C-alpha atoms as an extended CHARMM CRD file, in Angstrom:
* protein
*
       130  EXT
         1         1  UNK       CA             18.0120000000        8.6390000000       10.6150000000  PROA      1               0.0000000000
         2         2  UNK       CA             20.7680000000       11.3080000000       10.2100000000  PROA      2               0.0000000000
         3         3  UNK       CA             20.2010000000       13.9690000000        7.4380000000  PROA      3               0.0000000000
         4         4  UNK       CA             23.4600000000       13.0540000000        6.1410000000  PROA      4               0.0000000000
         5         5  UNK       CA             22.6480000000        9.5310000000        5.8120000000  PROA      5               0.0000000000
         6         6  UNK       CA             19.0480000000       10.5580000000        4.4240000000  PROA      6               0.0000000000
         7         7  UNK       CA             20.8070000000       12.7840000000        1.7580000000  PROA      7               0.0000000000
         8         8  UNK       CA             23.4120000000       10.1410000000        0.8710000000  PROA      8               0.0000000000
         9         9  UNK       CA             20.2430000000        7.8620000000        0.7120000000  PROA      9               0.0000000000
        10        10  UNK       CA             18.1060000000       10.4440000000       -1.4950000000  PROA      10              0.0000000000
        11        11  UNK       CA             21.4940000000       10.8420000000       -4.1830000000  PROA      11              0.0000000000
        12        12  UNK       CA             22.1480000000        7.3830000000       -4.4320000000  PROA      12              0.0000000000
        13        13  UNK       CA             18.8500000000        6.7920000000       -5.4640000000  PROA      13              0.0000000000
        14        14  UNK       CA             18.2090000000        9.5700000000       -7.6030000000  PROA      14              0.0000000000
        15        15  UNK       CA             21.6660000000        8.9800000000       -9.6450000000  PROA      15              0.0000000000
        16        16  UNK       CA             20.5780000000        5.2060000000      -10.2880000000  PROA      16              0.0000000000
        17        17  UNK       CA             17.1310000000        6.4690000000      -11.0180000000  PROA      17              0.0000000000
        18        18  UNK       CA             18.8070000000        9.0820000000      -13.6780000000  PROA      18              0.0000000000
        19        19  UNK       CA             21.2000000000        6.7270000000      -14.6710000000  PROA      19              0.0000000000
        20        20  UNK       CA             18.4800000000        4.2160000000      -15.7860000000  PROA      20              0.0000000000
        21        21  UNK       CA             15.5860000000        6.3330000000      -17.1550000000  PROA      21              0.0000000000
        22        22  UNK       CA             18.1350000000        8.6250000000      -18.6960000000  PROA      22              0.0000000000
        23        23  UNK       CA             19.8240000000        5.6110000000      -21.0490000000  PROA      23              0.0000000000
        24        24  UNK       CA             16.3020000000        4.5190000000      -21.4200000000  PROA      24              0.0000000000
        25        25  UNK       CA             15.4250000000        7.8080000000      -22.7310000000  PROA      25              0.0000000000
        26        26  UNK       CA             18.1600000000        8.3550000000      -25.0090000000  PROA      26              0.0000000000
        27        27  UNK       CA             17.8550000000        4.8040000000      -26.4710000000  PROA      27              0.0000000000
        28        28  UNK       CA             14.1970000000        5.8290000000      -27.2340000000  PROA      28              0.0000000000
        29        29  UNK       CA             15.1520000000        8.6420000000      -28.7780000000  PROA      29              0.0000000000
        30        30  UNK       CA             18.2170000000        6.8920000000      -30.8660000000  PROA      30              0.0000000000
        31        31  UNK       CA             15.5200000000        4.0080000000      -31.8660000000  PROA      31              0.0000000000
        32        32  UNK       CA             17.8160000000        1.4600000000      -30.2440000000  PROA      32              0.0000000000
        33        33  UNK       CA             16.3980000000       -2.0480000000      -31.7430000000  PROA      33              0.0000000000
        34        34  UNK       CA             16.2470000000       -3.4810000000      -28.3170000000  PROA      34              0.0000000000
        35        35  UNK       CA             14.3000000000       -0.7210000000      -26.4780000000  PROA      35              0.0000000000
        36        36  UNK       CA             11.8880000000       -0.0300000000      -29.6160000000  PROA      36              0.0000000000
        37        37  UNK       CA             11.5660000000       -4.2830000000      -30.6710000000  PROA      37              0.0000000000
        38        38  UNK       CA             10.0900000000       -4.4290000000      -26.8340000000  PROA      38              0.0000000000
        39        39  UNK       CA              7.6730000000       -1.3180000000      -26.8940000000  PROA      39              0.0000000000
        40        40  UNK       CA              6.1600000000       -1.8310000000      -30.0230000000  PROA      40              0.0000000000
        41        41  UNK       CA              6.2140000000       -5.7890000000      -28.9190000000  PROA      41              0.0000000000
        42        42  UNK       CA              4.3530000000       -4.6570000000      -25.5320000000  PROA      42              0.0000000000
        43        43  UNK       CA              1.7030000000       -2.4040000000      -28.3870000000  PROA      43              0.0000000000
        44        44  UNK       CA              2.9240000000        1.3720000000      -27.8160000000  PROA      44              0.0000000000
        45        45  UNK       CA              2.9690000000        3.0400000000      -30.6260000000  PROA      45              0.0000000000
        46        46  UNK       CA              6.4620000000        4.3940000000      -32.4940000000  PROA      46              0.0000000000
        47        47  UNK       CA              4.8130000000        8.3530000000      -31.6070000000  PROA      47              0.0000000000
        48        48  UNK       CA              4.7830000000        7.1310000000      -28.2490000000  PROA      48              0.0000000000
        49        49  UNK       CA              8.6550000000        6.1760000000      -27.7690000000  PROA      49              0.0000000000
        50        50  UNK       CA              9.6780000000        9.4730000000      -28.5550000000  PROA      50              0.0000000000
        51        51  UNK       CA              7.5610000000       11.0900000000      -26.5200000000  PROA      51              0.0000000000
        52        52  UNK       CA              8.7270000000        8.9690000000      -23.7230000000  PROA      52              0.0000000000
        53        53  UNK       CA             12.1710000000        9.8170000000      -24.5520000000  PROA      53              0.0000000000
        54        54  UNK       CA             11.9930000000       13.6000000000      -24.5010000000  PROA      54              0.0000000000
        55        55  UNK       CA              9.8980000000       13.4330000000      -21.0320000000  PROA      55              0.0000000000
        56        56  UNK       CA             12.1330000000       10.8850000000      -19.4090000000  PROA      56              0.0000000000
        57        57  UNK       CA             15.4810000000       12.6410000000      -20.2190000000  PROA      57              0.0000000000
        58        58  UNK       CA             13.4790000000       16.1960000000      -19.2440000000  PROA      58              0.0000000000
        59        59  UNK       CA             12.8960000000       14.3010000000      -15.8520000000  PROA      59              0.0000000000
        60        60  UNK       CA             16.6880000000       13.1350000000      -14.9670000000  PROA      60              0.0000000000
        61        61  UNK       CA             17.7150000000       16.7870000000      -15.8320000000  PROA      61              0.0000000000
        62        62  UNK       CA             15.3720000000       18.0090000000      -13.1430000000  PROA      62              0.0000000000
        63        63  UNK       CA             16.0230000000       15.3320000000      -10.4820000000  PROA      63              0.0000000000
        64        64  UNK       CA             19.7050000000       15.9740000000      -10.8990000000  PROA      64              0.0000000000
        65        65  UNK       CA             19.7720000000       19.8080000000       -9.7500000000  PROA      65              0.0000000000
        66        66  UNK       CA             20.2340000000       20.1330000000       -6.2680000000  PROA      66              0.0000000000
        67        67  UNK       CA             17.7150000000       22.3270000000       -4.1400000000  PROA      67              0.0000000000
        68        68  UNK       CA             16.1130000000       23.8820000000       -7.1420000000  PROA      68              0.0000000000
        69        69  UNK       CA             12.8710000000       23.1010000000       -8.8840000000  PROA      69              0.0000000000
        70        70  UNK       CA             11.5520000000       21.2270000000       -5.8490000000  PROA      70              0.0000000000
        71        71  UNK       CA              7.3850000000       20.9720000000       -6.9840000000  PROA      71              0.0000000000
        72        72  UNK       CA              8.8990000000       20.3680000000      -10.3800000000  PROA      72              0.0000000000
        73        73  UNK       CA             10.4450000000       17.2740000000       -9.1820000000  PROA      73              0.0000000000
        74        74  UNK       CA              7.0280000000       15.9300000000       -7.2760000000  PROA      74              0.0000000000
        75        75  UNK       CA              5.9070000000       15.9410000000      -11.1470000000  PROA      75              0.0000000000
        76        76  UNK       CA              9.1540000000       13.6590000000      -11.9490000000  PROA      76              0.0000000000
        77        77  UNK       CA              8.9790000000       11.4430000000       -9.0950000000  PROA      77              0.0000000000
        78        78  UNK       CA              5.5250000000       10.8840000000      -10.2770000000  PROA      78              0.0000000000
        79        79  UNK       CA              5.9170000000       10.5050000000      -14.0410000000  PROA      79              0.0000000000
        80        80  UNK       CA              8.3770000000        8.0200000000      -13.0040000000  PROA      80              0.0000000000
        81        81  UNK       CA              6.0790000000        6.2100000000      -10.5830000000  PROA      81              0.0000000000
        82        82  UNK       CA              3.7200000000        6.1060000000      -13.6130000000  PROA      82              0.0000000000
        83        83  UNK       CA              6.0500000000        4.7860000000      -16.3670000000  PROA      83              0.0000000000
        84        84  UNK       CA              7.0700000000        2.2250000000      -13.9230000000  PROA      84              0.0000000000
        85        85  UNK       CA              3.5590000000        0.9760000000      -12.9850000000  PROA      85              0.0000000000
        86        86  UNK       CA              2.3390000000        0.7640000000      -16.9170000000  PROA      86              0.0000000000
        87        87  UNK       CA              5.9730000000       -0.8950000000      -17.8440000000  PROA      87              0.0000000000
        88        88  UNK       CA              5.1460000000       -3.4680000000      -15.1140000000  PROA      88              0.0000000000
        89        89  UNK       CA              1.5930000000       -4.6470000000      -15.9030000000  PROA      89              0.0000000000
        90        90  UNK       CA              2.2250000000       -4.1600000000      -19.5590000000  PROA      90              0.0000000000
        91        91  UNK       CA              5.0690000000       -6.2490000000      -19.6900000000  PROA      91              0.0000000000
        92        92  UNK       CA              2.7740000000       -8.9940000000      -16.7620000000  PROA      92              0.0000000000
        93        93  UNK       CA              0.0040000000       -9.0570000000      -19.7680000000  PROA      93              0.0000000000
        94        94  UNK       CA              2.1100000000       -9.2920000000      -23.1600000000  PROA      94              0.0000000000
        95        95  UNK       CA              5.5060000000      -11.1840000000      -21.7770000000  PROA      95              0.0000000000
        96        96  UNK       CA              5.0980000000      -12.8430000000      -18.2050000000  PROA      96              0.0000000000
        97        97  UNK       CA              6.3490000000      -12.1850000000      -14.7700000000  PROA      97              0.0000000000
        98        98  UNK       CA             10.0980000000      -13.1360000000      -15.4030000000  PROA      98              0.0000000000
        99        99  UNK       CA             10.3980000000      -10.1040000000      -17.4760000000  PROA      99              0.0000000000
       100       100  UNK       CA              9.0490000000       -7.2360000000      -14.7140000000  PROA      100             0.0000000000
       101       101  UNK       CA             12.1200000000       -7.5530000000      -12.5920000000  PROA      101             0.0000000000
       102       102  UNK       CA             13.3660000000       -4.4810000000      -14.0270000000  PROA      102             0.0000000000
       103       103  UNK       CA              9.8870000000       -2.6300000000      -13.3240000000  PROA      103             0.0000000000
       104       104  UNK       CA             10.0290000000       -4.2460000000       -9.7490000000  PROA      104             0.0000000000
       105       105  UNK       CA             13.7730000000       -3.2130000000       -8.9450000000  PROA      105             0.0000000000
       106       106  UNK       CA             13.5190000000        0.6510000000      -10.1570000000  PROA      106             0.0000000000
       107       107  UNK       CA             10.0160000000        0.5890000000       -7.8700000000  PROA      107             0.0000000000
       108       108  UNK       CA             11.5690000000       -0.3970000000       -5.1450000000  PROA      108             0.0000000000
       109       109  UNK       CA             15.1060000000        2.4130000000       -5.2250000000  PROA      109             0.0000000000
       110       110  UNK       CA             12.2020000000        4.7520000000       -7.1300000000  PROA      110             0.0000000000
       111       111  UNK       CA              9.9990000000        4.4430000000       -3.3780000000  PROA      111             0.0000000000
       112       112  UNK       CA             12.9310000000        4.9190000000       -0.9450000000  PROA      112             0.0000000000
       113       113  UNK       CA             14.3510000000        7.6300000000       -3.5150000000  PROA      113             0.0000000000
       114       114  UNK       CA             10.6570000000        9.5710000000       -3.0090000000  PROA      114             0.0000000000
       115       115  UNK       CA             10.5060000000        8.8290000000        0.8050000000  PROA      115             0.0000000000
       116       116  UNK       CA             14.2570000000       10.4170000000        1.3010000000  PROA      116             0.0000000000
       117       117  UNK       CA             12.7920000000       13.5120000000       -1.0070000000  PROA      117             0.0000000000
       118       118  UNK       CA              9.6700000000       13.9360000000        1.3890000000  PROA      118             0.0000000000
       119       119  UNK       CA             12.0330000000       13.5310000000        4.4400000000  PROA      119             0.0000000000
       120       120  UNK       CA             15.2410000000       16.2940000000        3.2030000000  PROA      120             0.0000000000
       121       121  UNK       CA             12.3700000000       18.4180000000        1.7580000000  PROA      121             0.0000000000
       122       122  UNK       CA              9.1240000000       19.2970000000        3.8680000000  PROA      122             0.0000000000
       123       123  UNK       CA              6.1760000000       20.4750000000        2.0770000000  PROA      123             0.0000000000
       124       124  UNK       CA              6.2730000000       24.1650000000        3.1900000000  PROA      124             0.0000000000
       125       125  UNK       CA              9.5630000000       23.9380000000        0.8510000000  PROA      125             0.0000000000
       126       126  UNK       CA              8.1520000000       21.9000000000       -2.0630000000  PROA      126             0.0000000000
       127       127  UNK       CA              4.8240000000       23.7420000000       -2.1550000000  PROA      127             0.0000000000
       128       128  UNK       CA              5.6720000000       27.0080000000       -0.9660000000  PROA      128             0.0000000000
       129       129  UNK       CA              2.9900000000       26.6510000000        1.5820000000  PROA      129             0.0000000000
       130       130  UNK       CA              2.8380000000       28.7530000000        5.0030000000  PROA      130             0.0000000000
């Protein structure tokens, strides 16, 4: 695969990825009825939204600057892999499979986001090693 195509791959991905944990985030933070009724409904505590909210619009902000804050962004790309996972088998125990598609979707562009990162960005970049 070209690097152009990777890159156009990599921004795609990471824009859909922004756009969706970033209006996640800020309806955590505005205590959108919708967002909150299904947390608290899956058992998170209220402390717990906004906490989410803070870290998840933190995250987009990083992922969105291009070239910079490269290790930073591992931390993202994981945080995100993590919020997805719980989301998924939290939502599979409280409200049934029909209502993961969401978790299943961002896994899937969140994984070929990631793999684009690891192939535009080799380690010796992200980790500064020699």
């Amino acid at each position: 695969m070209k690097t152009k195509t990777t890159k156009i791959i990599y921004w795609a991905g990471a824009i859909f990825m922004s756009l969706w944990f970033g209006a996640s985030g800020f309806f955590e933070l505005t205590k959108n009825p919708v967002v909150w009724d299904i947390t608290q409904q899956l058992g998170y505590p209220s402390h717990f939204i906004y906490i989410l909210g803070v870290f998840k619009i933190s995250g987009v902000l990083v992922l969105l600057l291009p070239n910079r804050l490269l290790r930073l962004k591992e931390w993202v790309f994981a945080g995100m892999f993590f919020d997805i996972i719980f989301a998924f088998f939290s939502k599979i125990a409280v409200l049934g499979f029909p209502a993961t598609i969401d978790a299943i979707v961002a896994f899937s562009v969140l994984t070929m986001t990631y793999l684009m990162f690891r192939k535009l960005y080799s380690p010796e970049l992200v980790f500064g090693e020699a």
